[in-house]
XYZ file of C-alpha atoms in Angstrom:
700
model
C 34.022 67.980 115.972
C 32.755 64.445 114.288
C 35.962 62.496 113.258
C 37.021 59.837 111.125
C 40.278 57.983 112.645
C 43.039 56.076 109.910
C 43.664 52.974 110.874
C 46.365 50.659 110.922
C 45.583 48.275 113.759
C 48.769 49.420 115.128
C 49.124 51.905 118.907
C 49.765 54.768 117.085
C 46.685 55.153 115.055
C 44.674 53.815 118.286
C 46.281 56.534 120.498
C 45.912 59.568 118.640
C 42.298 58.401 118.430
C 42.155 58.070 122.391
C 43.998 61.884 121.961
C 40.565 62.789 120.197
C 37.992 61.967 122.811
C 40.233 63.648 125.454
C 40.602 66.463 123.243
C 36.552 66.783 122.956
C 35.871 65.205 119.114
C 33.752 62.428 119.038
C 35.118 59.298 116.491
C 32.135 58.083 114.331
C 33.839 56.032 111.635
C 37.017 54.207 111.103
C 38.713 54.177 107.452
C 41.538 51.490 106.338
C 43.432 50.695 103.098
C 44.262 47.023 102.650
C 46.378 45.855 99.509
C 44.708 45.027 96.337
C 43.545 41.248 96.041
C 44.831 40.732 92.759
C 47.656 42.419 93.903
C 49.209 38.161 95.423
C 50.645 40.216 98.049
C 47.778 38.986 100.660
C 49.508 39.853 103.984
C 52.166 43.111 103.575
C 52.669 45.591 100.857
C 55.593 47.376 99.960
C 54.030 51.054 101.018
C 55.726 54.176 101.865
C 51.903 55.332 102.808
C 50.588 52.481 105.121
C 51.020 49.936 107.492
C 48.925 46.965 106.017
C 50.605 43.457 108.095
C 48.020 42.574 110.157
C 45.045 44.019 108.053
C 43.119 41.087 108.011
C 42.241 41.389 111.621
C 40.963 44.874 110.858
C 37.071 43.965 110.742
C 37.293 42.214 114.186
C 38.961 45.685 115.491
C 35.463 47.709 113.966
C 33.530 45.314 115.913
C 35.619 46.039 119.422
C 34.872 49.209 119.118
C 31.075 49.294 117.851
C 32.322 51.944 115.135
C 31.351 51.454 111.101
C 34.346 50.800 109.182
C 35.169 52.119 105.902
C 37.475 50.135 103.872
C 39.341 50.450 100.108
C 42.111 49.051 98.275
C 45.671 50.533 97.958
C 45.679 50.334 93.581
C 48.107 53.207 93.118
C 51.976 52.743 94.115
C 54.059 55.420 95.574
C 54.511 58.041 92.271
C 55.108 61.491 93.807
C 57.209 61.001 96.395
C 58.821 64.475 96.647
C 58.696 66.706 99.377
C 55.590 68.373 98.302
C 52.301 66.384 96.896
C 50.450 67.434 94.213
C 47.569 64.462 93.301
C 48.948 62.025 90.802
C 45.511 59.635 89.337
C 48.410 56.997 89.261
C 49.519 57.526 93.464
C 48.576 55.689 96.631
C 47.148 58.630 97.971
C 44.495 58.885 95.670
C 42.784 56.264 96.657
C 43.139 57.549 100.692
C 41.089 61.012 98.943
C 38.856 58.399 97.521
C 38.232 56.718 101.104
C 38.267 60.235 102.668
C 35.169 61.698 100.107
C 33.195 58.539 100.762
C 33.658 58.688 104.413
C 32.684 62.841 104.660
C 29.589 61.917 102.116
C 27.890 59.483 104.598
C 28.789 60.083 107.836
C 29.430 64.570 108.046
C 32.787 63.846 109.472
C 34.548 67.654 109.659
C 38.109 65.868 111.262
C 40.299 62.865 110.593
C 42.360 61.524 113.298
C 45.925 60.606 111.923
C 48.523 58.637 114.107
C 52.116 60.918 112.159
C 54.648 60.510 115.249
C 57.350 61.863 112.339
C 56.674 61.166 108.883
C 56.661 63.865 107.027
C 55.926 62.221 103.778
C 52.989 60.222 105.148
C 51.613 63.888 107.458
C 52.340 65.822 104.227
C 50.073 63.859 102.147
C 47.500 63.175 104.604
C 47.394 67.352 104.967
C 46.448 67.545 101.078
C 43.850 65.010 101.119
C 42.343 66.715 104.083
C 43.263 70.169 101.852
C 41.113 69.356 99.746
C 38.077 67.195 101.467
C 38.460 70.774 103.916
C 38.809 68.202 106.930
C 41.076 68.986 109.864
C 43.653 66.780 110.285
C 44.543 65.786 113.970
C 47.843 64.806 114.706
C 48.106 64.995 118.485
C 51.576 62.579 118.328
C 53.386 64.842 116.256
C 57.124 65.417 117.186
C 56.200 63.962 120.398
C 59.194 62.956 122.211
C 59.487 59.016 121.657
C 60.322 57.622 125.093
C 57.454 59.801 126.699
C 54.668 58.853 124.414
C 55.834 54.979 124.641
C 55.431 55.298 128.588
C 52.480 56.770 127.860
C 51.043 54.174 125.305
C 51.297 51.495 127.844
C 50.543 53.616 131.333
C 47.304 54.592 129.431
C 46.275 50.411 128.975
C 47.161 49.978 125.212
C 47.285 46.688 124.663
C 49.247 46.233 121.654
C 51.749 43.505 120.439
C 54.468 43.339 117.776
C 53.631 41.383 114.904
C 56.379 42.663 112.193
C 59.937 43.240 113.594
C 62.726 44.578 110.963
C 65.918 46.120 112.840
C 68.892 45.329 114.466
C 68.670 43.801 117.651
C 64.918 42.481 117.165
C 64.605 38.824 117.094
C 61.036 37.215 115.049
C 61.776 34.326 117.705
C 61.792 35.811 120.356
C 59.861 39.417 120.403
C 56.947 38.740 117.546
C 53.796 38.501 119.739
C 55.079 40.011 122.904
C 53.457 43.259 124.247
C 54.638 46.962 124.045
C 54.895 46.575 128.171
C 57.193 43.913 127.876
C 59.274 45.358 124.752
C 59.704 48.574 126.198
C 62.959 47.921 128.022
C 64.178 46.280 125.267
C 63.698 48.839 122.705
C 65.076 50.938 125.174
C 68.154 49.353 125.312
C 68.119 49.102 121.311
C 67.544 52.871 121.098
C 70.746 53.682 123.357
C 72.912 51.530 121.407
C 71.414 51.584 117.743
C 69.587 54.594 117.406
C 66.695 52.276 116.792
C 63.678 54.196 117.297
C 61.644 53.553 120.560
C 58.171 54.041 118.904
C 59.104 52.188 115.316
C 59.029 55.544 113.437
C 61.963 54.198 111.471
C 59.988 50.766 110.024
C 62.097 48.580 112.861
C 58.536 47.086 113.773
C 55.025 47.374 113.823
C 52.620 46.610 116.048
C 48.466 45.174 116.708
C 46.639 46.294 119.040
C 43.982 43.977 121.224
C 42.982 45.893 123.875
C 42.590 49.521 124.742
C 39.980 52.110 127.124
C 37.787 52.770 123.918
C 36.554 49.201 122.530
C 33.686 47.646 124.097
C 35.396 44.094 123.345
C 38.679 42.560 123.594
C 40.556 40.993 120.740
C 41.990 37.603 121.680
C 44.639 35.721 119.636
C 44.057 31.936 119.106
C 46.716 31.256 116.948
C 48.756 32.686 114.564
C 52.141 31.574 112.296
C 55.358 33.575 112.030
C 56.156 34.157 108.235
C 59.802 35.372 107.355
C 59.893 38.123 104.708
C 64.142 38.098 104.730
C 66.036 35.830 106.574
C 69.292 38.294 106.915
C 71.600 37.423 109.136
C 71.585 40.417 111.208
C 68.213 42.312 110.963
C 65.973 39.562 109.941
C 62.422 40.589 108.622
C 59.569 38.861 109.938
C 55.935 38.942 110.681
C 53.218 37.575 112.959
C 50.030 36.154 110.519
C 46.747 35.771 112.665
C 45.095 32.428 111.542
C 42.757 32.732 114.378
C 40.915 35.401 116.526
C 37.799 35.831 118.498
C 36.490 39.273 120.539
C 35.715 38.502 124.103
C 33.605 40.485 126.393
C 35.607 43.078 128.793
C 34.552 43.687 132.667
C 33.208 46.327 133.067
C 34.721 50.163 133.737
C 33.560 53.142 134.605
C 33.612 54.174 130.714
C 36.116 56.900 131.508
C 40.017 56.857 131.014
C 43.310 58.593 130.942
C 45.385 60.085 128.759
C 48.313 62.297 130.188
C 47.641 66.044 130.668
C 48.285 68.017 128.359
C 51.727 69.430 128.437
C 50.560 72.711 125.906
C 50.015 75.095 128.474
C 53.106 75.188 130.650
C 53.217 76.992 133.900
C 55.622 79.306 134.425
C 56.604 79.486 138.560
C 59.741 81.095 138.085
C 58.140 84.765 138.976
C 61.271 85.110 141.198
C 63.343 85.815 137.667
C 60.969 87.671 136.161
C 60.978 91.558 136.691
C 57.699 92.934 137.884
C 55.975 94.884 135.214
C 55.550 97.398 137.682
C 58.821 97.945 137.858
C 59.299 99.349 134.421
C 58.775 103.296 134.022
C 58.234 104.397 130.323
C 60.665 106.819 129.360
C 58.604 110.370 129.736
C 58.671 111.779 125.964
C 60.559 115.245 125.347
C 58.854 116.660 123.112
C 61.567 116.949 120.114
C 62.460 119.849 117.860
C 64.097 119.495 114.581
C 65.485 122.030 112.455
C 63.834 121.918 109.252
C 65.911 119.568 106.782
C 66.665 120.444 103.191
C 65.491 117.311 102.175
C 62.177 117.637 99.505
C 59.246 116.425 100.893
C 57.997 112.969 100.077
C 55.442 110.174 100.832
C 57.484 107.117 102.369
C 54.529 104.437 101.973
C 54.706 105.154 98.295
C 58.350 104.296 97.556
C 59.850 100.548 96.351
C 63.152 100.011 96.751
C 64.728 96.680 96.517
C 68.249 95.375 97.679
C 70.438 94.244 95.249
C 71.102 90.613 94.709
C 73.345 88.753 96.934
C 75.993 86.109 95.515
C 73.829 83.108 96.775
C 70.726 84.110 95.417
C 68.772 86.511 97.909
C 67.493 90.127 96.931
C 65.017 91.980 99.314
C 61.673 93.838 98.119
C 60.275 96.374 100.097
C 57.755 99.083 100.631
C 55.003 97.573 98.995
C 51.786 99.161 99.756
C 48.069 98.746 99.120
C 46.508 102.256 99.723
C 43.128 102.557 101.072
C 40.541 105.312 102.026
C 37.316 104.051 102.862
C 35.397 106.552 100.867
C 36.700 106.232 97.640
C 35.065 103.775 95.348
C 37.498 101.125 95.719
C 37.106 98.518 98.841
C 40.298 96.754 100.767
C 39.932 93.372 98.313
C 40.381 95.557 95.446
C 43.331 97.646 97.363
C 45.132 94.731 98.536
C 45.387 93.308 95.064
C 46.913 96.389 93.514
C 49.839 95.834 95.960
C 50.026 92.382 94.945
C 49.964 93.215 91.308
C 52.931 95.652 92.251
C 54.798 92.894 93.828
C 54.547 90.663 91.318
C 55.518 93.053 88.724
C 58.663 93.964 90.735
C 59.240 90.418 90.946
C 58.858 89.640 87.330
C 61.469 92.916 86.591
C 64.125 91.170 88.531
C 63.672 87.046 87.430
C 61.690 86.371 90.350
C 57.833 85.068 90.538
C 55.803 84.962 94.252
C 56.929 81.135 94.759
C 60.727 82.357 95.069
C 59.469 84.584 98.466
C 60.632 82.670 101.503
C 59.689 85.359 104.059
C 56.793 88.402 104.396
C 56.796 90.878 107.033
C 53.137 92.031 106.972
C 52.353 95.215 108.695
C 48.947 96.286 108.915
C 47.310 99.664 109.889
C 44.177 97.567 111.635
C 43.582 94.082 112.509
C 39.703 94.832 111.610
C 40.847 93.955 108.035
C 42.810 90.658 108.726
C 40.400 88.778 107.423
C 39.915 90.381 103.756
C 43.971 90.750 103.320
C 44.298 86.871 104.356
C 41.804 85.656 101.761
C 43.496 87.823 99.042
C 46.666 86.867 100.276
C 46.147 83.223 100.565
C 45.410 82.904 96.778
C 48.686 84.518 95.796
C 50.256 81.775 97.177
C 50.370 78.189 96.664
C 51.011 74.658 98.321
C 54.431 75.644 100.270
C 53.496 79.320 100.842
C 56.098 81.693 102.625
C 56.788 81.736 106.808
C 55.253 85.105 107.285
C 55.499 87.648 110.112
C 52.316 89.944 111.066
C 51.587 92.927 113.280
C 49.535 95.869 113.710
C 51.453 98.678 114.039
C 51.036 102.336 113.125
C 50.628 103.060 109.540
C 49.853 106.504 108.477
C 45.772 107.174 107.117
C 45.182 105.890 103.831
C 47.759 102.353 104.088
C 45.578 99.226 104.385
C 49.167 97.295 104.866
C 53.055 97.298 103.724
C 54.683 93.951 102.817
C 58.199 93.839 102.569
C 59.802 90.304 101.549
C 62.561 88.412 101.263
C 63.119 86.150 97.876
C 66.048 83.750 96.869
C 66.645 81.720 93.561
C 69.891 80.653 92.279
C 70.988 81.872 89.276
C 72.011 78.567 87.133
C 73.627 80.657 84.356
C 76.726 81.800 86.390
C 76.478 78.362 89.651
C 76.881 75.338 88.327
C 77.299 73.813 91.823
C 74.583 71.212 93.479
C 72.528 73.783 96.337
C 70.651 72.989 98.693
C 67.160 72.689 97.939
C 64.686 74.432 99.961
C 62.706 72.822 102.777
C 59.080 73.792 104.347
C 57.553 73.001 106.965
C 54.344 73.686 106.593
C 51.898 71.648 109.539
C 48.417 71.793 108.757
C 47.684 69.393 111.836
C 46.515 69.955 115.121
C 48.680 68.562 117.365
C 50.626 68.870 121.178
C 53.730 69.839 119.195
C 53.180 73.627 118.247
C 50.435 75.416 116.242
C 48.963 74.060 113.028
C 49.558 76.443 110.183
C 45.740 76.917 109.429
C 46.480 80.156 107.642
C 48.434 80.436 104.314
C 51.895 80.886 105.725
C 54.526 77.840 106.408
C 56.342 77.247 110.099
C 59.668 77.653 108.508
C 61.589 77.777 105.842
C 65.257 76.535 105.843
C 67.704 77.362 102.746
C 71.147 76.019 103.415
C 72.036 76.346 106.657
C 69.653 79.156 107.314
C 66.336 78.953 109.001
C 63.247 81.397 108.425
C 60.893 80.962 111.127
C 57.121 82.686 111.209
C 56.167 84.672 113.842
C 54.857 83.071 116.779
C 52.332 83.943 119.335
C 51.312 81.877 122.658
C 48.203 79.559 120.887
C 47.524 76.784 122.799
C 48.499 73.961 120.114
C 45.614 71.501 120.671
C 43.021 74.163 121.098
C 44.217 76.564 118.873
C 42.901 79.453 121.767
C 45.078 81.915 123.248
C 46.971 80.766 126.720
C 45.792 82.509 129.282
C 47.302 83.687 132.409
C 48.952 86.924 131.257
C 52.075 88.012 129.425
C 54.930 85.756 131.313
C 53.102 82.626 130.695
C 52.778 84.091 126.957
C 56.040 84.645 126.631
C 57.342 81.113 127.127
C 54.623 79.442 125.926
C 54.896 81.581 122.546
C 59.072 81.136 122.805
C 58.506 76.904 123.170
C 57.008 76.924 120.102
C 59.968 78.941 118.253
C 62.385 76.185 119.969
C 60.781 73.380 118.488
C 60.007 74.560 115.242
C 63.711 75.283 115.093
C 64.406 71.453 116.596
C 61.894 69.967 114.249
C 63.600 71.771 111.087
C 66.905 70.625 112.067
C 67.685 68.356 114.708
C 69.932 69.685 117.623
C 69.076 73.294 116.665
C 67.915 75.897 119.396
C 67.593 79.126 120.796
C 71.213 79.677 120.589
C 71.397 79.161 116.972
C 69.416 82.258 116.139
C 71.077 84.988 114.900
C 68.700 87.650 115.138
C 65.228 87.768 116.298
C 62.611 90.588 116.857
C 59.799 90.474 120.002
C 56.398 92.526 119.369
C 55.208 93.341 122.538
C 51.525 95.613 123.293
C 52.468 97.514 125.903
C 55.565 98.890 127.216
C 55.404 97.062 130.623
C 55.872 93.964 129.017
C 59.502 94.997 127.443
C 61.800 93.854 130.516
C 59.738 90.421 130.781
C 60.149 89.822 127.077
C 64.261 90.174 127.369
C 64.098 88.364 130.525
C 62.214 85.107 129.126
C 64.941 85.294 125.904
C 67.959 84.744 128.436
C 66.165 83.057 130.958
C 65.551 80.619 127.522
C 69.279 81.155 126.182
C 70.619 80.386 129.776
C 68.845 76.498 129.475
C 70.591 76.042 125.463
C 73.293 76.836 127.293
C 73.515 74.191 130.115
C 71.672 71.338 128.118
C 75.279 72.280 125.234
C 77.662 72.322 128.305
C 76.570 69.055 129.870
C 76.421 67.251 126.360
C 80.013 69.161 124.948
C 81.591 69.743 128.688
C 82.489 72.765 127.717
C 82.819 76.609 129.570
C 82.524 78.614 125.790
C 80.168 81.334 125.951
C 77.806 81.135 122.243
C 77.309 84.466 120.418
C 73.473 84.246 120.387
C 71.195 86.049 118.357
C 70.786 90.369 118.351
C 67.545 90.487 119.846
C 65.039 93.783 119.312
C 61.970 94.304 121.901
C 59.789 96.549 120.009
C 56.033 98.299 121.381
C 53.517 98.202 118.531
C 49.539 98.413 118.780
C 48.200 94.871 118.521
C 48.713 91.604 117.633
C 46.748 88.952 115.506
C 44.710 86.841 118.017
C 45.342 90.359 120.795
C 48.212 88.116 121.763
C 50.675 89.846 123.950
C 53.626 89.217 122.330
C 55.376 87.481 119.152
C 58.626 86.392 118.656
C 60.505 86.002 114.796
C 63.483 84.703 114.564
C 66.017 83.811 111.829
C 68.157 80.806 113.093
C 71.782 79.515 111.216
C 72.592 75.403 111.628
C 76.402 76.407 112.941
C 79.074 76.517 116.178
C 77.414 79.660 118.091
C 80.824 78.897 119.762
C 82.648 79.689 116.764
C 80.891 82.928 115.581
C 82.091 86.600 115.235
C 80.891 89.256 117.590
C 81.546 93.239 117.144
C 80.632 96.304 119.416
C 80.891 99.764 119.443
C 79.140 102.980 120.477
C 80.044 106.593 119.899
C 78.136 110.126 120.644
C 76.244 112.410 118.180
C 75.144 116.094 119.585
C 72.785 114.788 122.457
C 72.614 110.913 120.696
C 74.149 107.840 121.635
C 74.657 105.300 119.110
C 75.316 101.400 120.064
C 75.948 99.238 117.436
C 76.678 95.129 117.518
C 77.204 92.905 114.684
C 76.919 88.775 114.863
C 78.411 86.866 112.012
C 77.879 83.047 111.849
C 80.506 81.081 112.084
C 79.387 79.152 108.550
C 79.956 83.228 107.417
C 76.696 82.474 105.029
C 74.911 85.514 106.862
C 75.391 88.144 109.553
C 73.090 90.733 111.694
C 73.466 94.299 112.192
C 71.976 96.288 115.386
C 72.179 99.977 115.508
C 70.794 102.219 118.469
C 69.508 105.276 118.152
C 69.478 107.423 121.672
C 68.301 110.253 122.952
C 70.847 111.152 126.289
C 70.681 114.680 126.638
C 66.637 115.685 126.061
C 66.322 119.343 125.751
C 63.486 121.957 124.162
C 66.290 123.471 121.787
C 66.350 122.327 118.068
C 67.911 119.186 117.435
C 69.598 118.875 114.098
C 68.564 114.932 112.629
C 70.910 115.294 109.910
C 74.448 114.373 111.757
C 72.713 112.001 113.989
C 71.448 110.211 110.917
C 74.408 110.567 108.705
C 76.548 109.299 112.104
C 74.275 106.252 112.470
C 74.754 104.754 108.893
C 78.568 105.625 109.066
C 78.996 103.282 112.284
C 76.774 100.597 110.394
C 79.338 101.102 107.165
C 81.811 100.609 109.759
C 80.317 97.544 110.788
C 79.713 95.869 107.349
C 83.066 96.232 106.805
C 84.362 94.835 109.880
C 82.783 91.763 108.298
C 85.525 88.895 108.056
C 87.400 88.164 104.316
C 85.445 84.947 104.312
C 82.244 86.761 104.806
C 80.763 87.608 101.626
C 77.269 88.480 102.600
C 75.751 91.960 101.427
C 73.333 93.727 103.467
C 69.865 93.415 102.332
C 67.621 95.126 104.907
C 67.704 97.805 106.386
C 64.674 97.966 109.385
C 64.081 101.032 110.892
C 61.916 100.581 114.056
C 61.175 104.268 114.735
C 59.347 106.011 117.686
C 56.187 107.539 115.741
C 55.639 110.397 117.804
C 59.354 111.795 117.720
C 59.992 111.476 114.051
C 58.620 112.765 110.587
C 58.834 109.124 109.021
C 59.231 111.104 105.344
C 62.168 113.333 106.687
C 63.130 110.213 108.240
C 62.720 107.831 105.486
C 64.465 110.300 103.069
C 67.621 110.679 105.316
C 68.376 107.468 105.789
C 67.857 106.967 101.805
C 70.570 109.543 101.055
C 73.431 108.450 103.654
C 72.484 104.517 102.719
C 72.887 105.536 99.316
C 75.966 107.670 99.819
C 78.015 105.541 101.941
C 76.546 102.190 100.535
C 76.441 103.209 97.273
C 75.835 99.965 94.701
C 75.438 97.656 98.283
C 72.299 99.412 99.543
C 69.697 97.217 101.166
C 66.108 97.697 101.010
C 65.252 100.907 103.749
C 61.873 99.379 105.599
C 60.696 102.149 108.230
C 58.275 101.096 110.273
C 56.461 103.282 113.130
C 56.357 101.857 116.487
C 54.651 102.724 119.905
C 57.672 102.715 122.121
C 61.098 100.946 121.908
C 63.333 100.458 125.654
C 64.904 103.185 127.642
C 65.592 106.052 125.673
C 66.120 104.774 121.918
C 63.841 106.584 119.666
C 65.085 104.265 116.545
C 66.239 100.646 116.490
C 67.972 99.458 113.499
C 68.132 95.523 112.615
C 69.632 94.589 109.034
C 70.109 91.184 107.810
C 73.109 89.896 105.343
C 73.585 86.932 103.431
C-alpha cells in the first residue's frame, strides 16, 4: 500500500513508519501540520491533536528520510471535542483533512501511518478524516504495552531525544536532550512511583528523532536553548528550542532493519491440555417421533416479538426477517431494505430509533449473500454502529436473514438521575492490537457497567487475514481479541467479568476444544487476579453456550461473543438446579452481577432415554419454562432486572420450528405474563452431548 506518514518528529510516528515498512507498505510522503505564523505561538501550540514543539526541524527530518514533505498550517482550534467527531469547519481537524486530501491527490496514497498509542481523541479524528477520503489508517502502536514498546523502540535503533518535559519527576536541567536509552530507567521508576506513562501518553514528555534505520542521513543538533513555559515548583514545563542543526552522512548499512516479530499470531503449544477432536463422539441422532400438538400452524419467521422495556431503558426486538425467493421479482437488496423498514417501524412504535440499538444478532441463510446484506446494513447505521454477531445457520427456505437486537434509551420523563453515557469503541485502524472494525459494526459498546461486545473471529490484526493452524489456534487468537477489547473498554476488565458467552463453531469436533480454551483462559485470569489480590476465592464466571452452525464469516472455524460487567466476580450470585421431565433432563443455571444491574440464565434440555416411542413435547416445554420462571424468581431483591431475550438454540433435525415456537411462546406468556421476553429461535446443526435445546436469557 502507498502510505503517507503523519509525522511530528517524535518517536511514535517514526516507529509506526518502521512498522508500516515491516508490514510491506511503502512510505511515499510525509505530512505535518505546524502553528500558523500569525498566532504568535511559533514554537508550541496548545493543541489537543498535534505535537508542534520541534516543528522547526521537520524540513530536515524529511531531508534525512529523503521523502517529499507536505506541510499545512493549523488554522482551526479544538472546537468539536466530543467522543464522536463530526466535521466542523473551524476545527483543527479540518486542517488535517485538507492536507490529507492534497497528499492523496498528488501522491495517490491509500493508507495513513499514525503514531497513536492510547489517545482515542486523536485516533477517532484521524479515522474520521481517513473515512471521508477513503484512506486506511495504520496505527500499529495502538494499545501496545508501553514498557515493551519503549524497549523495542530503543532496541530498533531509534535515536530520539527528550525535547519537552511536563511531569512531576522530570527536570528540564537534567532531562532535556537526553536519549530514550538514557531516560528508560528514569521513566520506569517514575511510572512505578507516580503512574507516569512510560511512552509519554499523558503528555509527560515529547521527543524528537535524530536518527532511525529508515533515515538516509542523521540529524545533528549543534545548539539549542531551554525555554521555560511554566516554572512550577513540582512539575515545571520546559522545552528545547533548536538554534542550529545539520545533516550528516551515515555509515553504509545493509539496508535492512529489525522490528520486533509480530505478536499477532500466537502459538499454542499446550496441546496436552486440549482434548483431541478425534476423541469427540457426536451423539447419534435417534429419530424422535413427536405426538401431534394441538397448536395451530404458524411460520416462526413471520412473527415480530419484542420484550417489555426494563426499568433502565432496555428493550429487545426479535423476528425481523428478510423474505426472499430468487424466482420472485424482488432482489436480495430489496428484501434487506424491507426488513430494515419493518425494524424502523417497530422501533418508532416504542419511541426508539436505529441509533438506540447497541447489539445486533444477524443470522443468515447463506454467507454468499453477506456483501449485499452488509451494504444495506451499512447505510442504516451512522458513525457509531451497534456491536454485531454474524453467523450462517439453518434458516428455512425463502428467508434471507433474521435479525434480533437490543436497544437502549433512558426515559428522561420518569428519571432525572444523571446516567452514564453510551461509550462506543469503533477502531478502524489496522494495528497489532485486535482486528480493525472495517465493517458497519463497533467492537464494543458500554452502557453503565455493562460491555456489549461484537463477535470475534481469529483474524490476524495486522493483515486482517484468518490465522492459519487449525481450530486450536483460531480458538486462542479469537478469545485473545475478546480479552483485549474488554481491557481497552475498561481497564482491569478481563474474561472473568463476562456474564454470558456464546461460542459458534462449524464442526461438532470443535466443541471440546472451545470449552477447554475457555476454561484455560479463565484459569489464567484467576492466576493474575490471585497474584494481585492474594485471595483464594473463586470468581463466578459467565455462562457459556457452545453451538454448531453451518458457516462463519471468512470461513472461520470459531466465533466468540460475550457480554461482560465491570463488577466484582467474587461477589456474584450463582444458582443451579435440574429436573427430569418425560425422558428429558432439564438443567438450569443463573448468574447475577454483583452490582445487581443484570443477570444471565441458561437452560438446557437433553434427551436421556431416547426411544422410538412417541414423545410428548408439551410436558418438557412447560417444565422448561417453569424452571426458567423459578430462576427469574430466585434473583435477589436488589436485582430489578427483567428477562429481555429468550434465545433458543435448537437442533434443527429434532424439532419442528413452528411447533417449538408456538409451545414456548404460549408457556412464556402463561408463566411470565407482562414480563415475557423476546423469543428468538435459532436452528443449529448440533449441540454438545445429548442437548437438543440450549436457551440463553439476558436480563437487565
